[in-house]
Each structure stands twice: as structure tokens, then as C-alpha cells.
Amino acid sequence: MNESSHRLSRDLGIGGAIMMGLGSMVGTGVFVSIGIAAGVAGPSVLLAIALAALVATCNALSSAQLAASHPVSGGTYEYGYRYLNPRLGLTAGWMFLCAKSASAATAALGFAGYALPMAGGGAAAMPWVAMGSVLFFTLLVLAGIKRSSWVNIAIVSVTLAALGGFILFGSPSAFATGSSNWTPFFSDREESPASAFLYASALMFVAFTGYGRIATLGEEVREPHRTIPRAIIVTVAVTAALYICVAAVVVGIVGTAVFADAPDRQATTLQTAATAMGSRSLALLVAIGAITAMLGVLLNLILGLSRVVLAMG
């Protein structure tokens, strides 16, 4: 067998790569993290998102350079193994597998938590629905990157449509409140505004880390030297713009005081804003968007896990 027989097919174009990145990033960041960060930093959460996006861009450009110069499956495992030493690469690989397996479980439970109430199911079925979604996407990934990419595009398109609808229909209500929900701009809680702002920036930085999925799939991207850097940069830029627009609408509608106890709330950030507007249809749209967002994250996590396992194997 020649060397080419051990390579995966390069079937992923720039559009598919961008949608893979968006599927990895647009999830808990927009539906949960924005609310937590707003409760910490106040309206300055918009600047916190911008700072997080800037830091993520610097990191993303490094990842893009590594992925473009070494476009194979495995991402961080491969870079550590080849450019540092095999032990560090092996450590990075196992840390990735442990962390992303936990993230996949969380995404699967998040999907079940949103989907079951809409279907009239009880909480007892959550683990079974979550395991069923993991099994389904594992079988989908086994079918190849082409089918996985098309399903991901469909899932992400629904999520983006839901978020676009929220921004479009929520903007008039956000503008109608004037400046009342925007003052004070920086947090006036007991800790210093600077520490609260940096804390919120750190929270939002985590919401940008999905761009690494494009690098993990480097072996399956067409023209990787051009496609990977462009896809990563576009993904980070689109996600940052989306987060800022959603945060602006949420802060304009309900302010930030309501999110002071965000980790303990049952409703997500967008559902809170939709409920405050008194729109059931918008709340339903947000719930559908949250379901597809969790599915997109789950699919991309399983894709990333499978490629790292392949590289380590």
C-alpha cells in the first residue's frame, strides 16, 4: 500500500470548513455564556466579547499557521508530537480526548434538556435521549466527512436563522428602552470594574475556542494552505459579530441585573429576553435554535474526537 492509501479524502471546501467552525463555536457561548458574562460585567460585556475575540484571533492565527503547514488529522496532538516531542504530543492528545468527551456528554444532555420539554417528555428520559444522539452522530461520522458536512450545514443554518430572527425581532424592543439598561456601563458590583470586565472576557474567550475543529480536520480540507487560515478567520469574525449583536439586543431588552444569578437560572439568556418581550413564537424559535446549536456542537466534537483518535492510533 502506498502512502496515499493511508490518507483521508480532501472533500471539505472553504464553505464546509467555515460551517464546521460555526457549528463548533455557536452553542453554549451564545445561549448561556453571554448571560453569565453580562451578569458579571454589566453592559460592558460587549467590550468583553470584542476583547475575547481579539485574543482568540491571535490564537486562531497561530493555529491556522500550524494547520496550514501541517494539514493532517489530529490538530494539537500532531503539533505537539512533531514540533515539541512525542511525550508532550501524547499528553495533549489524551487531554483533548478526556476534555472533549466530557464536552460532548454535556452537549448531548443539553440537547435532551431542550428537546424533551418540547416533545412532552420527562427528565428521566434525558440520559437515554442523550446517548441516542451520541450514537446517531457517531454512525453519521462513520459514514464520512461529506455526509457529516451536509448535516452540519443544515443544523448550523437553522441555528443561524433562529439567532438572526432573534436579533431582527428583538432590536426594536432593545432600542425602545433607550439608555436605561445601559447605565452604568461598567459593573458596579463590589469587586472592581476592571476585574469584573477581565473575568467576563475570560468567560467569553472560551466561547470562541471551537475554531480548532477546522485544524483537527486539516487532512480533509481542500487546498489547506489557503482554506484553513481563511476559514478560521471568517469563523471567528462571524461568531464575534453574532455574539455582539445578540448581547446588544439582550442588554437592551432586559438589562444585566437579571443575569446576576445566571448560573442558577433554568432559562437561558435568549429565552429570558424573549419572555420579557412577551413573544411565544420568538421563545419557541430560540428553543429550536438552542436544540440545533447543541446538536451542531455535539456533531463537531465527535468529528474532532474521531480524528484525534485516528492520529494517535
Tab-separated table of C-alpha atoms in Angstrom:
chain	number	residue	atom	x	y	z
A	1	MET	CA	0.000	0.000	0.000
A	2	ASN	CA	1.382	3.404	-0.902
A	3	GLU	CA	1.347	6.436	1.372
A	4	SER	CA	-1.721	7.975	-0.278
A	5	SER	CA	-3.869	4.985	0.703
A	6	HIS	CA	-3.447	5.977	4.361
A	7	ARG	CA	-4.770	9.489	3.821
A	8	LEU	CA	-8.317	10.741	4.213
A	9	SER	CA	-10.016	12.304	1.196
A	10	ARG	CA	-9.902	16.088	0.891
A	11	ASP	CA	-13.639	16.667	0.450
A	12	LEU	CA	-14.130	19.772	2.603
A	13	GLY	CA	-14.167	23.163	0.837
A	14	ILE	CA	-13.965	26.587	2.433
A	15	GLY	CA	-17.757	26.828	2.872
A	16	GLY	CA	-17.936	23.477	4.626
A	17	ALA	CA	-14.915	24.339	6.793
A	18	ILE	CA	-16.485	27.638	7.882
A	19	MET	CA	-19.745	25.905	8.757
A	20	MET	CA	-17.810	23.294	10.745
A	21	GLY	CA	-16.178	26.094	12.709
A	22	LEU	CA	-19.508	27.824	13.306
A	23	GLY	CA	-21.086	24.538	14.360
A	24	SER	CA	-18.324	24.133	16.953
A	25	MET	CA	-18.494	27.699	18.282
A	26	VAL	CA	-22.132	28.810	18.166
A	27	GLY	CA	-23.533	26.852	21.085
A	28	THR	CA	-23.353	27.427	24.822
A	29	GLY	CA	-21.419	30.652	24.163
A	30	VAL	CA	-24.428	32.456	22.750
A	31	PHE	CA	-27.172	30.676	24.697
A	32	VAL	CA	-25.516	30.613	28.154
A	33	SER	CA	-22.125	32.333	28.441
A	34	ILE	CA	-23.340	35.755	27.313
A	35	GLY	CA	-25.825	35.841	30.191
A	36	ILE	CA	-23.206	34.844	32.763
A	37	ALA	CA	-20.722	37.390	31.412
A	38	ALA	CA	-23.391	40.119	31.355
A	39	GLY	CA	-24.224	39.415	34.983
A	40	VAL	CA	-20.544	39.850	35.868
A	41	ALA	CA	-19.510	42.830	33.705
A	42	GLY	CA	-22.784	44.663	33.051
A	43	PRO	CA	-23.313	46.310	29.649
A	44	SER	CA	-19.531	46.356	29.130
A	45	VAL	CA	-19.983	42.695	28.168
A	46	LEU	CA	-19.956	43.979	24.572
A	47	LEU	CA	-16.375	45.192	25.024
A	48	ALA	CA	-15.536	41.947	26.824
A	49	ILE	CA	-16.727	39.988	23.800
A	50	ALA	CA	-14.628	42.184	21.498
A	51	LEU	CA	-11.520	41.666	23.676
A	52	ALA	CA	-12.119	37.919	23.822
A	53	ALA	CA	-12.491	37.861	20.038
A	54	LEU	CA	-9.200	39.739	19.642
A	55	VAL	CA	-7.311	37.312	21.886
A	56	ALA	CA	-8.986	34.360	20.158
A	57	THR	CA	-7.938	35.767	16.781
A	58	CYS	CA	-4.277	35.835	17.848
A	59	ASN	CA	-4.553	32.233	18.992
A	60	ALA	CA	-6.502	31.313	15.869
A	61	LEU	CA	-3.834	32.739	13.567
A	62	SER	CA	-1.225	30.548	15.280
A	63	SER	CA	-3.460	27.518	14.871
A	64	ALA	CA	-4.070	28.442	11.238
A	65	GLN	CA	-0.334	28.649	10.554
A	66	LEU	CA	0.303	25.263	12.165
A	67	ALA	CA	-2.639	23.663	10.372
A	68	ALA	CA	-1.638	25.130	7.010
A	69	SER	CA	1.963	23.940	7.345
A	70	HIS	CA	0.981	20.510	8.682
A	71	PRO	CA	-2.533	19.724	7.379
A	72	VAL	CA	-3.238	16.293	8.837
A	73	SER	CA	-5.777	14.868	11.256
A	74	GLY	CA	-5.047	15.313	14.937
A	75	GLY	CA	-4.586	19.032	15.484
A	76	THR	CA	-2.829	19.798	18.769
A	77	TYR	CA	-1.713	16.181	19.217
A	78	GLU	CA	0.145	16.267	15.900
A	79	TYR	CA	1.712	19.678	16.515
A	80	GLY	CA	2.972	18.678	19.947
A	81	TYR	CA	4.189	15.308	18.703
A	82	ARG	CA	6.068	16.667	15.689
A	83	TYR	CA	7.253	20.121	16.765
A	84	LEU	CA	7.902	19.603	20.502
A	85	ASN	CA	8.327	15.943	21.491
A	86	PRO	CA	6.218	12.765	21.370
A	87	ARG	CA	5.500	12.751	25.122
A	88	LEU	CA	4.020	16.231	25.051
A	89	GLY	CA	2.024	15.322	21.956
A	90	LEU	CA	0.686	12.198	23.643
A	91	THR	CA	-0.238	14.206	26.749
A	92	ALA	CA	-2.028	16.810	24.634
A	93	GLY	CA	-3.884	14.089	22.746
A	94	TRP	CA	-5.183	12.365	25.859
A	95	MET	CA	-6.128	15.665	27.483
A	96	PHE	CA	-8.085	16.543	24.335
A	97	LEU	CA	-9.893	13.182	24.377
A	98	CYS	CA	-10.844	13.483	28.054
A	99	ALA	CA	-11.937	17.114	27.861
A	100	LYS	CA	-13.886	16.856	24.608
A	101	SER	CA	-15.580	13.616	25.657
A	102	ALA	CA	-16.923	15.462	28.694
A	103	SER	CA	-17.939	18.385	26.468
A	104	ALA	CA	-19.745	16.009	24.108
A	105	ALA	CA	-21.653	14.493	27.023
A	106	THR	CA	-22.639	17.979	28.174
A	107	ALA	CA	-23.818	18.943	24.680
A	108	ALA	CA	-25.842	15.735	24.380
A	109	LEU	CA	-27.522	16.365	27.744
A	110	GLY	CA	-28.135	19.974	26.723
A	111	PHE	CA	-29.888	18.803	23.573
A	112	ALA	CA	-32.020	16.374	25.591
A	113	GLY	CA	-32.814	19.074	28.149
A	114	TYR	CA	-34.191	21.379	25.450
A	115	ALA	CA	-35.842	18.761	23.241
A	116	LEU	CA	-37.730	16.723	25.853
A	117	PRO	CA	-39.922	19.563	27.220
A	118	MET	CA	-40.927	20.473	23.655
A	119	ALA	CA	-41.825	16.844	22.976
A	120	GLY	CA	-43.646	16.434	26.288
A	121	GLY	CA	-41.084	14.048	27.707
A	122	GLY	CA	-39.880	13.761	31.295
A	123	ALA	CA	-36.444	14.377	32.800
A	124	ALA	CA	-35.977	10.650	33.411
A	125	ALA	CA	-35.506	10.112	29.684
A	126	MET	CA	-32.669	12.650	29.388
A	127	PRO	CA	-29.755	10.173	29.641
A	128	TRP	CA	-31.353	7.864	27.062
A	129	VAL	CA	-32.058	10.672	24.597
A	130	ALA	CA	-28.522	11.988	25.103
A	131	MET	CA	-26.970	8.565	24.489
A	132	GLY	CA	-29.182	8.097	21.438
A	133	SER	CA	-27.969	11.387	19.956
A	134	VAL	CA	-24.331	10.397	20.558
A	135	LEU	CA	-24.904	7.035	18.862
A	136	PHE	CA	-26.671	8.650	15.904
A	137	PHE	CA	-23.898	11.163	15.271
A	138	THR	CA	-21.211	8.529	15.742
A	139	LEU	CA	-22.834	6.475	12.966
A	140	LEU	CA	-23.099	9.629	10.849
A	141	VAL	CA	-19.398	10.365	11.301
A	142	LEU	CA	-18.606	6.781	10.275
A	143	ALA	CA	-20.438	7.489	7.008
A	144	GLY	CA	-17.764	10.020	6.028
A	145	ILE	CA	-16.998	13.728	6.026
A	146	LYS	CA	-19.278	14.547	3.074
A	147	ARG	CA	-22.452	13.395	4.796
A	148	SER	CA	-21.308	14.857	8.107
A	149	SER	CA	-20.654	18.203	6.428
A	150	TRP	CA	-24.085	18.352	4.791
A	151	VAL	CA	-25.847	17.515	8.058
A	152	ASN	CA	-23.735	20.106	9.863
A	153	ILE	CA	-24.628	22.756	7.265
A	154	ALA	CA	-28.331	22.012	7.751
A	155	ILE	CA	-28.036	22.173	11.556
A	156	VAL	CA	-25.973	25.373	11.605
A	157	SER	CA	-28.296	27.045	9.083
A	158	VAL	CA	-31.257	26.539	11.427
A	159	THR	CA	-29.247	27.886	14.373
A	160	LEU	CA	-28.149	30.972	12.440
A	161	ALA	CA	-31.704	31.558	11.215
A	162	ALA	CA	-33.000	31.381	14.800
A	163	LEU	CA	-30.371	33.815	16.058
A	164	GLY	CA	-30.944	36.109	13.091
A	165	GLY	CA	-34.673	36.108	13.846
A	166	PHE	CA	-33.980	36.916	17.493
A	167	ILE	CA	-31.761	39.866	16.530
A	168	LEU	CA	-34.191	41.120	13.891
A	169	PHE	CA	-37.353	40.960	16.014
A	170	GLY	CA	-35.648	41.905	19.271
A	171	SER	CA	-33.848	45.018	18.007
A	172	PRO	CA	-36.927	47.315	18.051
A	173	SER	CA	-37.649	46.407	21.677
A	174	ALA	CA	-33.980	46.883	22.587
A	175	PHE	CA	-33.872	50.363	21.042
A	176	ALA	CA	-37.210	51.314	22.610
A	177	THR	CA	-35.785	51.084	26.140
A	178	GLY	CA	-33.313	53.890	25.439
A	179	SER	CA	-30.266	54.142	27.713
A	180	SER	CA	-31.915	52.905	30.911
A	181	ASN	CA	-30.453	49.398	30.612
A	182	TRP	CA	-27.009	50.654	29.579
A	183	THR	CA	-26.077	52.629	32.677
A	184	PRO	CA	-23.806	52.192	34.484
A	185	PHE	CA	-21.848	50.787	31.547
A	186	PHE	CA	-19.275	49.025	33.724
A	187	SER	CA	-20.215	46.760	36.607
A	188	ASP	CA	-20.946	48.500	39.912
A	189	ARG	CA	-20.741	45.320	41.961
A	190	GLU	CA	-18.422	45.028	44.965
A	191	GLU	CA	-15.363	43.873	43.026
A	192	SER	CA	-13.531	46.366	40.861
A	193	PRO	CA	-14.965	47.042	37.385
A	194	ALA	CA	-11.619	46.053	35.830
A	195	SER	CA	-11.572	42.592	37.439
A	196	ALA	CA	-15.216	42.011	36.529
A	197	PHE	CA	-14.513	43.047	32.935
A	198	LEU	CA	-11.495	40.734	32.621
A	199	TYR	CA	-13.461	37.891	34.224
A	200	ALA	CA	-16.205	38.326	31.628
A	201	SER	CA	-13.602	38.457	28.847
A	202	ALA	CA	-12.151	35.164	30.038
A	203	LEU	CA	-15.620	33.590	30.100
A	204	MET	CA	-16.291	34.736	26.552
A	205	PHE	CA	-12.870	33.626	25.288
A	206	VAL	CA	-13.876	30.038	26.000
A	207	ALA	CA	-16.883	30.563	23.711
A	208	PHE	CA	-14.523	31.156	20.767
A	209	THR	CA	-12.361	28.038	21.087
A	210	GLY	CA	-14.237	25.904	18.540
A	211	TYR	CA	-12.168	27.187	15.602
A	212	GLY	CA	-9.622	24.472	16.426
A	213	ARG	CA	-12.004	21.943	14.886
A	214	ILE	CA	-11.019	23.200	11.433
A	215	ALA	CA	-7.380	22.434	12.226
A	216	THR	CA	-8.288	18.995	13.581
A	217	LEU	CA	-9.891	18.176	10.211
A	218	GLY	CA	-6.907	19.540	8.276
A	219	GLU	CA	-6.333	16.310	6.382
A	220	GLU	CA	-9.789	16.529	4.799
A	221	VAL	CA	-9.710	20.181	3.674
A	222	ARG	CA	-9.086	21.057	0.043
A	223	GLU	CA	-6.163	23.434	-0.574
A	224	PRO	CA	-5.363	23.549	3.158
A	225	HIS	CA	-2.699	26.274	2.849
A	226	ARG	CA	-5.390	28.694	1.647
A	227	THR	CA	-8.605	27.225	3.009
A	228	ILE	CA	-7.689	26.683	6.674
A	229	PRO	CA	-6.468	30.226	7.510
A	230	ARG	CA	-9.367	31.841	5.651
A	231	ALA	CA	-11.957	29.545	7.220
A	232	ILE	CA	-10.626	30.146	10.737
A	233	ILE	CA	-10.517	33.932	10.364
A	234	VAL	CA	-14.005	34.122	8.823
A	235	THR	CA	-15.408	31.824	11.528
A	236	VAL	CA	-14.015	33.932	14.372
A	237	ALA	CA	-15.201	37.185	12.727
A	238	VAL	CA	-18.750	35.932	12.083
A	239	THR	CA	-19.033	34.478	15.574
A	240	ALA	CA	-17.801	37.700	17.190
A	241	ALA	CA	-20.300	39.797	15.213
A	242	LEU	CA	-23.104	37.382	16.109
A	243	TYR	CA	-22.234	37.402	19.825
A	244	ILE	CA	-22.025	41.205	19.954
A	245	CYS	CA	-25.378	41.645	18.184
A	246	VAL	CA	-27.113	39.107	20.432
A	247	ALA	CA	-25.592	40.655	23.562
A	248	ALA	CA	-26.656	44.152	22.482
A	249	VAL	CA	-30.257	43.011	21.977
A	250	VAL	CA	-30.348	41.112	25.282
A	251	VAL	CA	-28.894	44.004	27.298
A	252	GLY	CA	-31.204	46.475	25.583
A	253	ILE	CA	-34.317	44.418	26.364
A	254	VAL	CA	-33.779	43.159	29.924
A	255	GLY	CA	-30.592	44.844	31.171
A	256	THR	CA	-27.927	42.885	33.050
A	257	ALA	CA	-29.145	42.800	36.664
A	258	VAL	CA	-31.407	39.860	35.856
A	259	PHE	CA	-28.331	37.775	34.977
A	260	ALA	CA	-26.557	38.255	38.301
A	261	ASP	CA	-27.614	34.703	39.241
A	262	ALA	CA	-27.340	33.358	35.679
A	263	PRO	CA	-25.644	30.038	36.590
A	264	ASP	CA	-28.617	29.148	38.827
A	265	ARG	CA	-31.343	30.091	36.343
A	266	GLN	CA	-33.311	27.469	34.455
A	267	ALA	CA	-33.982	29.714	31.443
A	268	THR	CA	-31.223	30.623	29.029
A	269	THR	CA	-30.203	34.182	28.183
A	270	LEU	CA	-32.188	34.377	24.958
A	271	GLN	CA	-35.264	32.752	26.461
A	272	THR	CA	-35.215	35.339	29.240
A	273	ALA	CA	-35.173	38.149	26.678
A	274	ALA	CA	-37.866	36.523	24.518
A	275	THR	CA	-40.098	36.028	27.565
A	276	ALA	CA	-39.622	39.675	28.557
A	277	MET	CA	-40.871	40.659	25.092
A	278	GLY	CA	-43.981	38.529	25.612
A	279	SER	CA	-43.451	36.681	22.332
A	280	ARG	CA	-44.186	32.941	22.477
A	281	SER	CA	-43.213	32.431	18.857
A	282	LEU	CA	-39.820	34.071	19.454
A	283	ALA	CA	-39.286	31.954	22.571
A	284	LEU	CA	-40.083	28.848	20.503
A	285	LEU	CA	-37.650	29.982	17.805
A	286	VAL	CA	-34.942	30.435	20.440
A	287	ALA	CA	-35.625	26.959	21.832
A	288	ILE	CA	-35.313	25.419	18.357
A	289	GLY	CA	-32.081	27.338	17.828
A	290	ALA	CA	-30.725	26.048	21.131
A	291	ILE	CA	-31.575	22.461	20.159
A	292	THR	CA	-29.793	22.701	16.809
A	293	ALA	CA	-26.861	24.544	18.415
A	294	MET	CA	-26.339	21.686	20.872
A	295	LEU	CA	-26.584	19.162	18.031
A	296	GLY	CA	-24.047	21.117	15.978
A	297	VAL	CA	-21.599	21.228	18.872
A	298	LEU	CA	-22.094	17.503	19.520
A	299	LEU	CA	-21.516	16.549	15.876
A	300	ASN	CA	-18.340	18.615	15.639
A	301	LEU	CA	-16.998	17.297	18.927
A	302	ILE	CA	-17.457	13.706	17.755
A	303	LEU	CA	-15.765	14.593	14.464
A	304	GLY	CA	-12.819	16.088	16.332
A	305	LEU	CA	-12.570	13.166	18.738
A	306	SER	CA	-12.598	10.630	15.909
A	307	ARG	CA	-9.774	12.416	14.046
A	308	VAL	CA	-7.562	12.708	17.123
A	309	VAL	CA	-8.121	9.015	17.905
A	310	LEU	CA	-7.181	8.233	14.294
A	311	ALA	CA	-3.994	10.324	14.508
A	312	MET	CA	-2.957	8.781	17.834
A	313	GLY	CA	-3.747	5.299	16.539
